[in-house]
Short mmCIF file of C-alpha atoms in Angstrom, two decimals:
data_model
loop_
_atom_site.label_atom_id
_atom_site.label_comp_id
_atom_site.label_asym_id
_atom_site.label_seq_id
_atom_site.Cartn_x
_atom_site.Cartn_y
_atom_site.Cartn_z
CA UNK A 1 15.82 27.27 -43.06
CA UNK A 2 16.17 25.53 -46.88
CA UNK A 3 14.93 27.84 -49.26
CA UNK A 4 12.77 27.22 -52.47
CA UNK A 5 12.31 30.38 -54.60
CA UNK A 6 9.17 29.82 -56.99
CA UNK A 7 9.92 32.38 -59.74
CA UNK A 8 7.73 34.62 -63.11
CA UNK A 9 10.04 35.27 -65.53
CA UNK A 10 7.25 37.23 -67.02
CA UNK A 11 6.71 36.87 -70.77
CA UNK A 12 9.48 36.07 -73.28
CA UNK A 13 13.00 38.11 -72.53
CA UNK A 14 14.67 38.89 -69.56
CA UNK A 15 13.90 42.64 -69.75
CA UNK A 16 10.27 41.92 -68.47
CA UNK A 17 11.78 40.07 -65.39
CA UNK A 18 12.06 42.12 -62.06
CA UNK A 19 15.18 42.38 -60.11
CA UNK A 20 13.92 40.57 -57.25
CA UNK A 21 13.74 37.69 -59.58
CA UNK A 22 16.72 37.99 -61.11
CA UNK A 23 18.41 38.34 -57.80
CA UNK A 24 16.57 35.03 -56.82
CA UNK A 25 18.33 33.32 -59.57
CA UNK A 26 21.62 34.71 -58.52
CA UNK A 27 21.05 33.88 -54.95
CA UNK A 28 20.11 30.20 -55.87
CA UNK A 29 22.70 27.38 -57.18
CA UNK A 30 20.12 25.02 -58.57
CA UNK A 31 17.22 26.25 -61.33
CA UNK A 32 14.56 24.07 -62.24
CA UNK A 33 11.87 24.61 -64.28
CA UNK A 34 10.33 23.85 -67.92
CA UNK A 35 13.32 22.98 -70.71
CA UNK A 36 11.56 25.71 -72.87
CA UNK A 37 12.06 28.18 -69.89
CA UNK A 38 15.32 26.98 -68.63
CA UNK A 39 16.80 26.80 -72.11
CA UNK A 40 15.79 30.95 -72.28
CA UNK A 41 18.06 31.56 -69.28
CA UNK A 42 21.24 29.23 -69.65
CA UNK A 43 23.58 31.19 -70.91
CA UNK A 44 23.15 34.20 -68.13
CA UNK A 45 23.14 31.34 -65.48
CA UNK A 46 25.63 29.14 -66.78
CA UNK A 47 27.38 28.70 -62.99
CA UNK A 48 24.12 26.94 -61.80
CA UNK A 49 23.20 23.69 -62.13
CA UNK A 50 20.02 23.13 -64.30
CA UNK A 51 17.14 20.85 -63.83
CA UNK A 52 14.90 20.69 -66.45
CA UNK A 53 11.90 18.19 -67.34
CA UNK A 54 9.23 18.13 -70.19
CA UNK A 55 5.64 20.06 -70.62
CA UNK A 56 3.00 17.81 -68.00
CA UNK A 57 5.80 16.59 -65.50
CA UNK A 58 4.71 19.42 -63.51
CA UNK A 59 5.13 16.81 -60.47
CA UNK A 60 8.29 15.56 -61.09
CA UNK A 61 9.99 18.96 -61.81
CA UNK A 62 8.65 19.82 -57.85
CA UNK A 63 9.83 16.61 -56.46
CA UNK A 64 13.00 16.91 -58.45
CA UNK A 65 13.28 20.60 -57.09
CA UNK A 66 12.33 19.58 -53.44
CA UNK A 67 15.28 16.77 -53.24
CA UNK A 68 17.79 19.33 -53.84
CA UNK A 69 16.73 22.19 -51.30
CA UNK A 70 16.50 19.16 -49.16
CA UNK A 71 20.47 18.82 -49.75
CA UNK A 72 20.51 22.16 -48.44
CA UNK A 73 21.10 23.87 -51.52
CA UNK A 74 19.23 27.10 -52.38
CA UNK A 75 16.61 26.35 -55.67
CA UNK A 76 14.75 28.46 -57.64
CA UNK A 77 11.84 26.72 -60.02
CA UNK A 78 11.00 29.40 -62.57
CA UNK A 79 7.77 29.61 -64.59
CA UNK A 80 6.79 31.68 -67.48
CA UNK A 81 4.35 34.90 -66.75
CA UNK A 82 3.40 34.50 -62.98
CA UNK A 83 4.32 31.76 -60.79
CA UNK A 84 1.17 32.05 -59.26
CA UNK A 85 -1.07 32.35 -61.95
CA UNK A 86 -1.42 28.51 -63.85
CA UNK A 87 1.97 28.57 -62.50
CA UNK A 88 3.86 26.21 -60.49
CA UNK A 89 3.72 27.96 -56.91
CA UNK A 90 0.76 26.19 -55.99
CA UNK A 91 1.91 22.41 -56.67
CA UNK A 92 5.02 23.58 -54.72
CA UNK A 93 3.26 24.05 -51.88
CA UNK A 94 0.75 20.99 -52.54
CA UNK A 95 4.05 18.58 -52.66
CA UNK A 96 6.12 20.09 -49.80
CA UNK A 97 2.71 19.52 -47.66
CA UNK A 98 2.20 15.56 -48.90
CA UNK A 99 5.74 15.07 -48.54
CA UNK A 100 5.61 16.80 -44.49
CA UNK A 101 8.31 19.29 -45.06
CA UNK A 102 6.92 22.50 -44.46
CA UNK A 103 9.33 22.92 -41.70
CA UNK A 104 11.85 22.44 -43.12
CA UNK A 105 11.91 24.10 -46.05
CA UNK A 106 10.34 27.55 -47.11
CA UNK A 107 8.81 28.59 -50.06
CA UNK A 108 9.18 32.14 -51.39
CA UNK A 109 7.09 33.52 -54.32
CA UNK A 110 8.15 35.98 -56.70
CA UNK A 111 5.99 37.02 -58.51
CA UNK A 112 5.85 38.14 -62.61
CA UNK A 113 4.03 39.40 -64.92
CA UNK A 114 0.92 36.97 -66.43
CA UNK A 115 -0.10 36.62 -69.96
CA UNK A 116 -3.05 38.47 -68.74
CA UNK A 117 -1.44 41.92 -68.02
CA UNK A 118 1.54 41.40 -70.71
CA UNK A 119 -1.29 40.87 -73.80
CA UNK A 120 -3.30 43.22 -72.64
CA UNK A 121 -0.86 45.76 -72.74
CA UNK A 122 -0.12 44.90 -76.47
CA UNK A 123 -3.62 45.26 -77.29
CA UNK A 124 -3.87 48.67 -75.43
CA UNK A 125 -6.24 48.29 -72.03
CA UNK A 126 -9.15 45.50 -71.97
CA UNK A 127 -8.77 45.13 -68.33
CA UNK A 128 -9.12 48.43 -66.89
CA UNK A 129 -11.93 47.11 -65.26
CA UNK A 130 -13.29 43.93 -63.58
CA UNK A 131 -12.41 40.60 -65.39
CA UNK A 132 -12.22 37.06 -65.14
CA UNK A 133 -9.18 34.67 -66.41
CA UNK A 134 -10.28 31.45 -67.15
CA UNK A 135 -8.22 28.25 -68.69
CA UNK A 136 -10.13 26.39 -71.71
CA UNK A 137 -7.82 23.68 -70.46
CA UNK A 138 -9.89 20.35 -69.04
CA UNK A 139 -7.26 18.55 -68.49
CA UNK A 140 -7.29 19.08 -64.93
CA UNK A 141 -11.03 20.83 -64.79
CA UNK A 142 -14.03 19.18 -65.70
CA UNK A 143 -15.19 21.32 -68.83
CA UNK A 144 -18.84 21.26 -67.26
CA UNK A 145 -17.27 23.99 -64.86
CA UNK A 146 -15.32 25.80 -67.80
CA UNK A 147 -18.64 26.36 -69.45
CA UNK A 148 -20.63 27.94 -65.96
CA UNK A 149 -17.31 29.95 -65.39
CA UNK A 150 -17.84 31.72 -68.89
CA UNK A 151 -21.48 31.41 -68.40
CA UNK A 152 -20.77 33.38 -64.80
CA UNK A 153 -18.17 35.64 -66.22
CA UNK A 154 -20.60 36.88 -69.70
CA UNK A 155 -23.47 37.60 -67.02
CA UNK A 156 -21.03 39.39 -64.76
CA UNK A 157 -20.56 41.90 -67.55
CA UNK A 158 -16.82 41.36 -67.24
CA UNK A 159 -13.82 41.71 -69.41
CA UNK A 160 -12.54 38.48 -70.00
CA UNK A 161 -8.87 36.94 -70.39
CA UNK A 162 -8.91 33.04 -71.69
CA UNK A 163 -5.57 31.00 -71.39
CA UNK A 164 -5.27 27.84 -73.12
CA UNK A 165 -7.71 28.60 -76.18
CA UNK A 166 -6.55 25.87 -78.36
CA UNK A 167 -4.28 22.72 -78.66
CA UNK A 168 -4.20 20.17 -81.44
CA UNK A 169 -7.25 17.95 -79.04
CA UNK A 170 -9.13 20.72 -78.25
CA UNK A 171 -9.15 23.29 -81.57
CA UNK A 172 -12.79 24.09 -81.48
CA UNK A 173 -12.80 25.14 -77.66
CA UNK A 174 -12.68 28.51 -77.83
CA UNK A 175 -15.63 28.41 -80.34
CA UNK A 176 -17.43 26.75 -77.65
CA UNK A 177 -16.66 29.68 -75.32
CA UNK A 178 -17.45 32.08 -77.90
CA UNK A 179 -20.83 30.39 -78.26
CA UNK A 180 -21.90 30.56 -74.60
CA UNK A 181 -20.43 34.09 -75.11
CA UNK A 182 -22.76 35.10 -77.40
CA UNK A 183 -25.67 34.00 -75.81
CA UNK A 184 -25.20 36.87 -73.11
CA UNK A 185 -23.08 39.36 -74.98
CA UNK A 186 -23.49 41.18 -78.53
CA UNK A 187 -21.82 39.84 -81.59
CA UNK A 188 -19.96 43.17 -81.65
CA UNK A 189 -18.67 42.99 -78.38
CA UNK A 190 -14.80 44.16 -78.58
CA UNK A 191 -12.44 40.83 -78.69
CA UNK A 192 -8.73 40.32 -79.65
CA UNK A 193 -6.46 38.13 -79.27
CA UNK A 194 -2.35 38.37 -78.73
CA UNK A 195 0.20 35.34 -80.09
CA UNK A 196 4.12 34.74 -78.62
CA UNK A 197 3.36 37.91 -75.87
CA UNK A 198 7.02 39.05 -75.22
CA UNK A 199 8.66 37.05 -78.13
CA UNK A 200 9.38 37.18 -82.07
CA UNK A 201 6.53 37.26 -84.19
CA UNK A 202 4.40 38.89 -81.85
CA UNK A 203 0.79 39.83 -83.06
CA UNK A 204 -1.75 41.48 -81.47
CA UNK A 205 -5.69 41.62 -83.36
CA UNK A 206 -8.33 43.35 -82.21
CA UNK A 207 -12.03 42.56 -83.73
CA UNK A 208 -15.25 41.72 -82.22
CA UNK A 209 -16.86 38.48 -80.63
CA UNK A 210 -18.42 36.98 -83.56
CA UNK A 211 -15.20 37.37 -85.87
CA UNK A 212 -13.26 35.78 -82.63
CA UNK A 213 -15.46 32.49 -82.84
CA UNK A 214 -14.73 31.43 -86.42
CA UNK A 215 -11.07 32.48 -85.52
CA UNK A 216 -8.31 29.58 -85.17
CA UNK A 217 -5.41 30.45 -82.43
CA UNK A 218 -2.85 28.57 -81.47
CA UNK A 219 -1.93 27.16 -78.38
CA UNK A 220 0.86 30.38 -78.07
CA UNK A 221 -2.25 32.68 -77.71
CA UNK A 222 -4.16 34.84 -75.07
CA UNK A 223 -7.50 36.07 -75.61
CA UNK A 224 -9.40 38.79 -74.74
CA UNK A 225 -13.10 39.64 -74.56
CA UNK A 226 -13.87 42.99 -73.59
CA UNK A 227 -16.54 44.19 -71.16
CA UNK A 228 -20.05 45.55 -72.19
CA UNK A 229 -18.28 49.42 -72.74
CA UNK A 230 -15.05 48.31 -74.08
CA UNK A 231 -14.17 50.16 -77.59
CA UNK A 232 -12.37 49.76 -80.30
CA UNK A 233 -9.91 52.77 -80.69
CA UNK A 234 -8.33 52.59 -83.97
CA UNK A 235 -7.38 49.03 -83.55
CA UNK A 236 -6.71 49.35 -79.73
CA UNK A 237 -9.12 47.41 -77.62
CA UNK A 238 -9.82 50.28 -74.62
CA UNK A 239 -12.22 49.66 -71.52
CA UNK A 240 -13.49 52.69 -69.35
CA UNK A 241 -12.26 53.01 -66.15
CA UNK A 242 -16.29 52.42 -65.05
CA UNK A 243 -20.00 53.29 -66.41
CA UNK A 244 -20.18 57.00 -66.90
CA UNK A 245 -19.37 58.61 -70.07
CA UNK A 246 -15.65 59.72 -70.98
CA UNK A 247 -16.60 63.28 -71.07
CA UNK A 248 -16.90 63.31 -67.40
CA UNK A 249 -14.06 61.74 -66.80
CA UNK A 250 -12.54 64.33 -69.08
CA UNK A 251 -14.01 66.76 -67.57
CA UNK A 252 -13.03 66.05 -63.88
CA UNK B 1 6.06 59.80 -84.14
CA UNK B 2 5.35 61.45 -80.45
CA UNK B 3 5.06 58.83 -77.75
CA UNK B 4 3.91 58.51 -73.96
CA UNK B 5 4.69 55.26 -71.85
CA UNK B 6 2.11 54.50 -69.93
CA UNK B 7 4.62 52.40 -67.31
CA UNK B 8 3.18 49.92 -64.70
CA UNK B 9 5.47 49.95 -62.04
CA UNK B 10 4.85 47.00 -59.70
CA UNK B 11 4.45 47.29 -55.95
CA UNK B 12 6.59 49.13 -53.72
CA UNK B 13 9.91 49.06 -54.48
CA UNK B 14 12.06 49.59 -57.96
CA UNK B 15 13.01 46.17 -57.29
CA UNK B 16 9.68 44.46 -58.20
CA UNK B 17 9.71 46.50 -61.23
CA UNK B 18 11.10 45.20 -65.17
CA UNK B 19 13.97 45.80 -66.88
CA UNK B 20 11.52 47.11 -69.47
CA UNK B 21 9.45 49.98 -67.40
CA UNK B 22 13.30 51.18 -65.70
CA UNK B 23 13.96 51.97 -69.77
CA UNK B 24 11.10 53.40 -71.02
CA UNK B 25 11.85 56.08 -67.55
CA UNK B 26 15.37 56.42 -68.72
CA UNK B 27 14.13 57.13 -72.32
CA UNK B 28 11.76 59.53 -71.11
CA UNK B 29 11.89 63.63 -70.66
CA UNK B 30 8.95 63.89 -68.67
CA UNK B 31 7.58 61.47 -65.96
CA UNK B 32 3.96 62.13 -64.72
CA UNK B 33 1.94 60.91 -62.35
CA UNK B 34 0.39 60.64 -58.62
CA UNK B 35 2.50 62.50 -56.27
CA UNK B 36 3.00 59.12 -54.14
CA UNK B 37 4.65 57.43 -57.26
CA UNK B 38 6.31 60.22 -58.53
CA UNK B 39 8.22 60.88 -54.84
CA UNK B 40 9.28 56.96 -55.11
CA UNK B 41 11.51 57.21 -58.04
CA UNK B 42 12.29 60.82 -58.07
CA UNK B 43 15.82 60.31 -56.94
CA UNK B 44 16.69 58.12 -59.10
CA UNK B 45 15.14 59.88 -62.41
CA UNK B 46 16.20 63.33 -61.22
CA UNK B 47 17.35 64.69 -64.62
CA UNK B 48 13.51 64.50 -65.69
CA UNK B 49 10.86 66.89 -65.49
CA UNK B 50 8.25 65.63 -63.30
CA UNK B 51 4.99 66.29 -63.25
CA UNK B 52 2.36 65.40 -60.06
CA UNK B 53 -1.23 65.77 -58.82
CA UNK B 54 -3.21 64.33 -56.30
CA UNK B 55 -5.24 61.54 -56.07
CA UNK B 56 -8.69 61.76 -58.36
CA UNK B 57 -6.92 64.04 -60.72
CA UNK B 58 -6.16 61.45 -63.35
CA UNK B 59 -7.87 62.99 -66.08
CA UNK B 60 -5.93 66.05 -65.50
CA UNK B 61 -3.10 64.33 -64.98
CA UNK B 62 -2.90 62.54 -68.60
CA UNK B 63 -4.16 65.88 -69.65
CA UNK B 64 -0.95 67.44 -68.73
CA UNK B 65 1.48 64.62 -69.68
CA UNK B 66 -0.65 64.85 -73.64
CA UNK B 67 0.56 68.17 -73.49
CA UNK B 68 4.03 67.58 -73.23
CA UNK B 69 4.04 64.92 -75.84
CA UNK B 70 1.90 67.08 -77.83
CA UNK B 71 5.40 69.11 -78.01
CA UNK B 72 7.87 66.49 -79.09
CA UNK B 73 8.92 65.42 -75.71
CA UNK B 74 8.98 61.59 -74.66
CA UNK B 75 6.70 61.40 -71.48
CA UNK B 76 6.09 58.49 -69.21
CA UNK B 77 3.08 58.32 -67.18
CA UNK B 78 4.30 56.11 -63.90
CA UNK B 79 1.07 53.70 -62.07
CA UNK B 80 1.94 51.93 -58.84
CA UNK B 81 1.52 48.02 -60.01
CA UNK B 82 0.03 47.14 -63.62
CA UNK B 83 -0.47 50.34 -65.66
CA UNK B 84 -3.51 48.09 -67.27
CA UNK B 85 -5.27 46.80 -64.34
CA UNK B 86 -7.33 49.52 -63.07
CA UNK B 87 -4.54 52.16 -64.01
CA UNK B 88 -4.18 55.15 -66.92
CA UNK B 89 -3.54 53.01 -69.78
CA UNK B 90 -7.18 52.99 -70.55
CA UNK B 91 -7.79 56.73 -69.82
CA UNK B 92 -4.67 57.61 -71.75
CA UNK B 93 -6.22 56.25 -75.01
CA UNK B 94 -9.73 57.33 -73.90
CA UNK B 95 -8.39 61.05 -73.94
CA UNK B 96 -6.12 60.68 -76.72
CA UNK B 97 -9.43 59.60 -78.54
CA UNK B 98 -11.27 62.97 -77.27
CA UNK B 99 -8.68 64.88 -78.40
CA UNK B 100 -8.15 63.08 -81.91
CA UNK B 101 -4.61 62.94 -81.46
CA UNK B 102 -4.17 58.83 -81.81
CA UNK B 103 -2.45 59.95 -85.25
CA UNK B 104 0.02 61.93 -83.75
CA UNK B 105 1.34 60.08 -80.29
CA UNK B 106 1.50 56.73 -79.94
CA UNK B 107 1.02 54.87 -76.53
CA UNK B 108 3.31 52.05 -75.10
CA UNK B 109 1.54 50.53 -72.52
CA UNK B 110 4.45 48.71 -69.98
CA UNK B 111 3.07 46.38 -67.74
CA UNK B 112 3.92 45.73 -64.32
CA UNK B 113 2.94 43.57 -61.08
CA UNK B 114 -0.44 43.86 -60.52
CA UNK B 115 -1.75 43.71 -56.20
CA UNK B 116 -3.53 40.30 -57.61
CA UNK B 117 -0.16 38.95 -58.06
CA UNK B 118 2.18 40.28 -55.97
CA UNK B 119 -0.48 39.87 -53.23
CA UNK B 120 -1.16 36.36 -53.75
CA UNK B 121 2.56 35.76 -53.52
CA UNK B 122 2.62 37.04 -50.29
CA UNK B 123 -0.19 34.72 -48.87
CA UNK B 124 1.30 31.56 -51.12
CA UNK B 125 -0.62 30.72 -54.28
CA UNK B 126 -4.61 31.84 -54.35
CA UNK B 127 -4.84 32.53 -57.78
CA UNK B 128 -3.32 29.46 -59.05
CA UNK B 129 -6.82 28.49 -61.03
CA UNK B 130 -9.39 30.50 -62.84
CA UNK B 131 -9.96 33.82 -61.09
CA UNK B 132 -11.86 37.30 -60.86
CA UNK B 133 -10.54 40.32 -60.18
CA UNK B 134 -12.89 43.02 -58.63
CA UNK B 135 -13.05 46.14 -57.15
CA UNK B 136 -15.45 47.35 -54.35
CA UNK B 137 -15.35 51.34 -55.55
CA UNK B 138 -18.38 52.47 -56.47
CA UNK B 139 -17.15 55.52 -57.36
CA UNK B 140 -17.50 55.16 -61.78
CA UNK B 141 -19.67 51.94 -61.12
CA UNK B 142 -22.77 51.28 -59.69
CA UNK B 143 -22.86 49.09 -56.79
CA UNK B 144 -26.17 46.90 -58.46
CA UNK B 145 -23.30 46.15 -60.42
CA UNK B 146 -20.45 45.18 -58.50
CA UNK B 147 -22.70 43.33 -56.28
CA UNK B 148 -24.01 41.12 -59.48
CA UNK B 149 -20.31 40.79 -60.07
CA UNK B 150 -19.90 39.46 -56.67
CA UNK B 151 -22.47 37.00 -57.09
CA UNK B 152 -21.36 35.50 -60.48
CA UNK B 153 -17.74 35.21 -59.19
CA UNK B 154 -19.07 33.66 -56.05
CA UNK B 155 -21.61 30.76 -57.93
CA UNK B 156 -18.60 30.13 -60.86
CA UNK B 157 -16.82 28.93 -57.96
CA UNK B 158 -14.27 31.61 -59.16
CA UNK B 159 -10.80 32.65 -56.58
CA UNK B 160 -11.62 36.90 -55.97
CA UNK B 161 -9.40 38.81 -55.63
CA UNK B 162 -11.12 42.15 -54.86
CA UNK B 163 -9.13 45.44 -54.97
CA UNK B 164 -10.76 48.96 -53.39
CA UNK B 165 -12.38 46.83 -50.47
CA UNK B 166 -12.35 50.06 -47.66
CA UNK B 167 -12.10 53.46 -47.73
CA UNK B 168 -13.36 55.65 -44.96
CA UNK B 169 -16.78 56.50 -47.35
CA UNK B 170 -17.02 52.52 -47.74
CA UNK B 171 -15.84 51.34 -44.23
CA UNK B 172 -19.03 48.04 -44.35
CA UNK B 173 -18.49 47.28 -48.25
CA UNK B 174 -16.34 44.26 -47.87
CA UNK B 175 -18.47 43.03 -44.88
CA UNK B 176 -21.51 43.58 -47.12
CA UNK B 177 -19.62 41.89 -49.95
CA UNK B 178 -18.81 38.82 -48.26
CA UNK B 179 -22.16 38.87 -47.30
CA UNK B 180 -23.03 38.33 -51.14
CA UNK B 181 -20.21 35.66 -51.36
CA UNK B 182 -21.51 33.94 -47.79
CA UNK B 183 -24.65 33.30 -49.95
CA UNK B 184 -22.97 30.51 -52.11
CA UNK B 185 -19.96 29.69 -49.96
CA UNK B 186 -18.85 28.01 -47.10
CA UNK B 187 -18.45 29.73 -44.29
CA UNK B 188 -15.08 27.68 -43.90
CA UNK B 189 -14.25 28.83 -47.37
CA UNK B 190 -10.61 29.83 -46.85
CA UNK B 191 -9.45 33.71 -47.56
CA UNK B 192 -6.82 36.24 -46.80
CA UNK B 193 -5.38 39.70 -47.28
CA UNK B 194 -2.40 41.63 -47.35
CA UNK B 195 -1.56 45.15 -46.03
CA UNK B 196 1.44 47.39 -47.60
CA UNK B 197 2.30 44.87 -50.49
CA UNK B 198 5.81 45.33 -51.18
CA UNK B 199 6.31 47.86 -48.57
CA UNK B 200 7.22 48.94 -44.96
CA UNK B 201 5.00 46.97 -43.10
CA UNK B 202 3.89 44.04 -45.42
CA UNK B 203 1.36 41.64 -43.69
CA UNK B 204 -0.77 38.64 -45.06
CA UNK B 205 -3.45 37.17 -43.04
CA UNK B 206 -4.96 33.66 -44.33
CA UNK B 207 -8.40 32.89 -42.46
CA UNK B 208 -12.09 31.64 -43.60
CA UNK B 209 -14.78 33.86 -45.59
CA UNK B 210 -16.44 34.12 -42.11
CA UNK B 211 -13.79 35.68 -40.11
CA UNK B 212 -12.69 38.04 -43.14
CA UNK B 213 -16.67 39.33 -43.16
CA UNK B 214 -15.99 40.89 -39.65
CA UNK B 215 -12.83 42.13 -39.79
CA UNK B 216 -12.23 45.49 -40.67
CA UNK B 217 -9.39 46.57 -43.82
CA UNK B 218 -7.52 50.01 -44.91
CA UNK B 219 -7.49 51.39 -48.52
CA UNK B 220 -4.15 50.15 -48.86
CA UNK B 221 -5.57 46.36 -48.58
CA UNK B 222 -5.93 43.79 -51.13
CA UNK B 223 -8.43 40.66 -50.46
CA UNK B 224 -8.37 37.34 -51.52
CA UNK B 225 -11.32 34.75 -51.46
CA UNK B 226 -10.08 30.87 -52.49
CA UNK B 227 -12.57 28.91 -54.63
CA UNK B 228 -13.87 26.09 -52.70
CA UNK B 229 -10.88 23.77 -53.30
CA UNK B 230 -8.51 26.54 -51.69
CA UNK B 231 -6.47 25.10 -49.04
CA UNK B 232 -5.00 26.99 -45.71
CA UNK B 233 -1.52 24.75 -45.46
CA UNK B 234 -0.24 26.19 -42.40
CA UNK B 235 -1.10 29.60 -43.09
CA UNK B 236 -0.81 29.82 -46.75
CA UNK B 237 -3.32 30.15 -48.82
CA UNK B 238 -3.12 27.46 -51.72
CA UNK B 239 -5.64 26.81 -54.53
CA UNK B 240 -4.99 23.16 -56.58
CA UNK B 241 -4.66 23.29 -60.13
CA UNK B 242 -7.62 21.36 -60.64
CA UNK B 243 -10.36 19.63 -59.36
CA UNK B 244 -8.45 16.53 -58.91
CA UNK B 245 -6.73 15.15 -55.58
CA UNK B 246 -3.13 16.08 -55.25
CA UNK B 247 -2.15 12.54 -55.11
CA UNK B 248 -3.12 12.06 -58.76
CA UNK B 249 -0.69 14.76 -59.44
CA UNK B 250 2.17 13.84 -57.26
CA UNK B 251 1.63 10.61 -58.96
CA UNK B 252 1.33 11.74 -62.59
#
């Protein structure tokens, strides 16, 4: 059967790649994906032939990927973080459904490691516990449902991970969020934020949710909102592993 | 300065595990942590002390690895898939805290694959748009709690991916929490799980919210719950990446 590998590269370099992905790359002899992401992995691939298409041709980079396995050749699409998180193994699947070749070609996911779990390990451990991720993005999402999502999530009492905060059309979004927020959560509730995860000039701040709102990120930037109990360790944004009290846990 | 890796190591096998984490173990004198883990990569770290306990031990567990580091050896504490999704990261700074060391060891936090996403690999692409991530222990959390989690993630028209769901204690809790989710769902709402991620025995089972509410799941289980866009293409499991119609975006 044709073979379509859907690959996470995680963040930034190579060293936060698995093997299995890295052997998926070997395996295949075309790689398509995002110039930005294709450009990272060139030079250690430079036998395979590269496909590579601008940001928001999502679309075209499957189809483009899609006419090649159908040549029979072995194809890997890679994706930054996760494939499967705001990633491109669900179009894959969407397309190779409206185009009626689902048996004849199959998809494999690999998966990586999301801005999610990569930015929260830079700002210590904000998801410990139950969370949300949510996309400020409407381009594809009416923002009505952003807003009840974030609504749901500051009810929920959950830690929170936004992707998307911020692009040159939508810089006051993540005040937005913040505001609904704050309607459900103190103005000291433990935030941070982490920009180029994985990647030179890395910077992760931790501060609380009022300080967040009047913040400005870029569109390179994950955010975090921690949960009811999450602290502020010396700079380290740290939820407990659930309600009771850290001397019991301690104390074990 | 003193420092402890707390190293996420993916699911299963070394091979779903970075570049990064196989380092920081290399770098490391001591690797700690549940006996399970610890017998996985034993062979292949076998010039390291290694230090184990059971299962609900954690706090003596990062008690012990402190220790170590506490006497100028480089100690990585090992957590089957991300070390920051319901793993020691968090209790590794929350003892550090109690024991006012942060000045003297610093933590590295090393993410890995998290069940969420190597999981929703396995069953195609659930978690493709906004998402929750929840577990059904009510061990450190009161269930009032996770069941007003259950209800937010269910009306924000969130994907779930819900981690704990069984144990032999808690053999109804995923029947009673798709109850909560039945409340604001379709019945036809499309679902999954997957057995042994990674491992011997790997299975993924896509099927709607009703048929998941009477079937019965192990502790090594992870469950997934689409949003009410989710697909079921052939036995995959495929949320869109918006609210639009794939046609737009095969278009675009």
């Amino acid at each position: 059967m044709k073979k379509i590998f859907v690959v996470g590269l995680g963040p930034g370099e190579l060293s936060q790649t698995t093997g299995r992905a890295l052997d998926a790359l070997r395996e295949s002899q075309v790689i398509a994906g995002y110039t930005v992401y294709v450009d990272l992995i060139k030079d250690q691939f430079a036998d395979k032939e590269l496909i590579s298409t601008a940001m928001k041709k999502e679309a075209d980079r499957c189809n483009l990927a899609v006419d090649q396995a159908v040549l029979g050749k072995t194809v890997s699409m890679v994706c930054s973080g996760d494939a499967g998180v705001y990633g491109m193994a669900g179009l894959m699947y969407e397309i190779l459904h409206a185009r009626d070749l689902e048996q004849d070609i199959e998809i494999e996911v690999i998966p990586g490691i999301t801005a999610a779990c990569s930015g929260a390990a830079v700002l210590g451990a904000p998801l410990i516990h139950d969370f949300t991720v949510i996309s400020l993005s409407d381009l594809l999402t009416p923002w009505e449902l952003i807003e009840k999502r974030l609504e749901c999530a500051a009810v929920g009492d959950f830690a929170i991970c936004l992707y998307n905060p911020s692009s040159v059309k939508r810089h006051d979004y993540l005040q937005k969020a913040c505001d609904i927020l704050l309607k459900h959560r103190a103005a000291e509730n433990v935030a941070g934020y982490v920009q180029n995860i994985g990647r030179e000039g890395e910077v992760g701040v931790v501060m609380d949710l009022k300080t967040l709102r009047d913040t400005k990120v870029d569109m390179f930037t994950t955010v975090f909102i921690g949960n009811s109990q999450t602290k502020n360790f010396h700079g380290k944004m740290v939820t407990p592993r659930g309600y009771r009290e850290v001397q019991e846990k301690v104390d074990e």
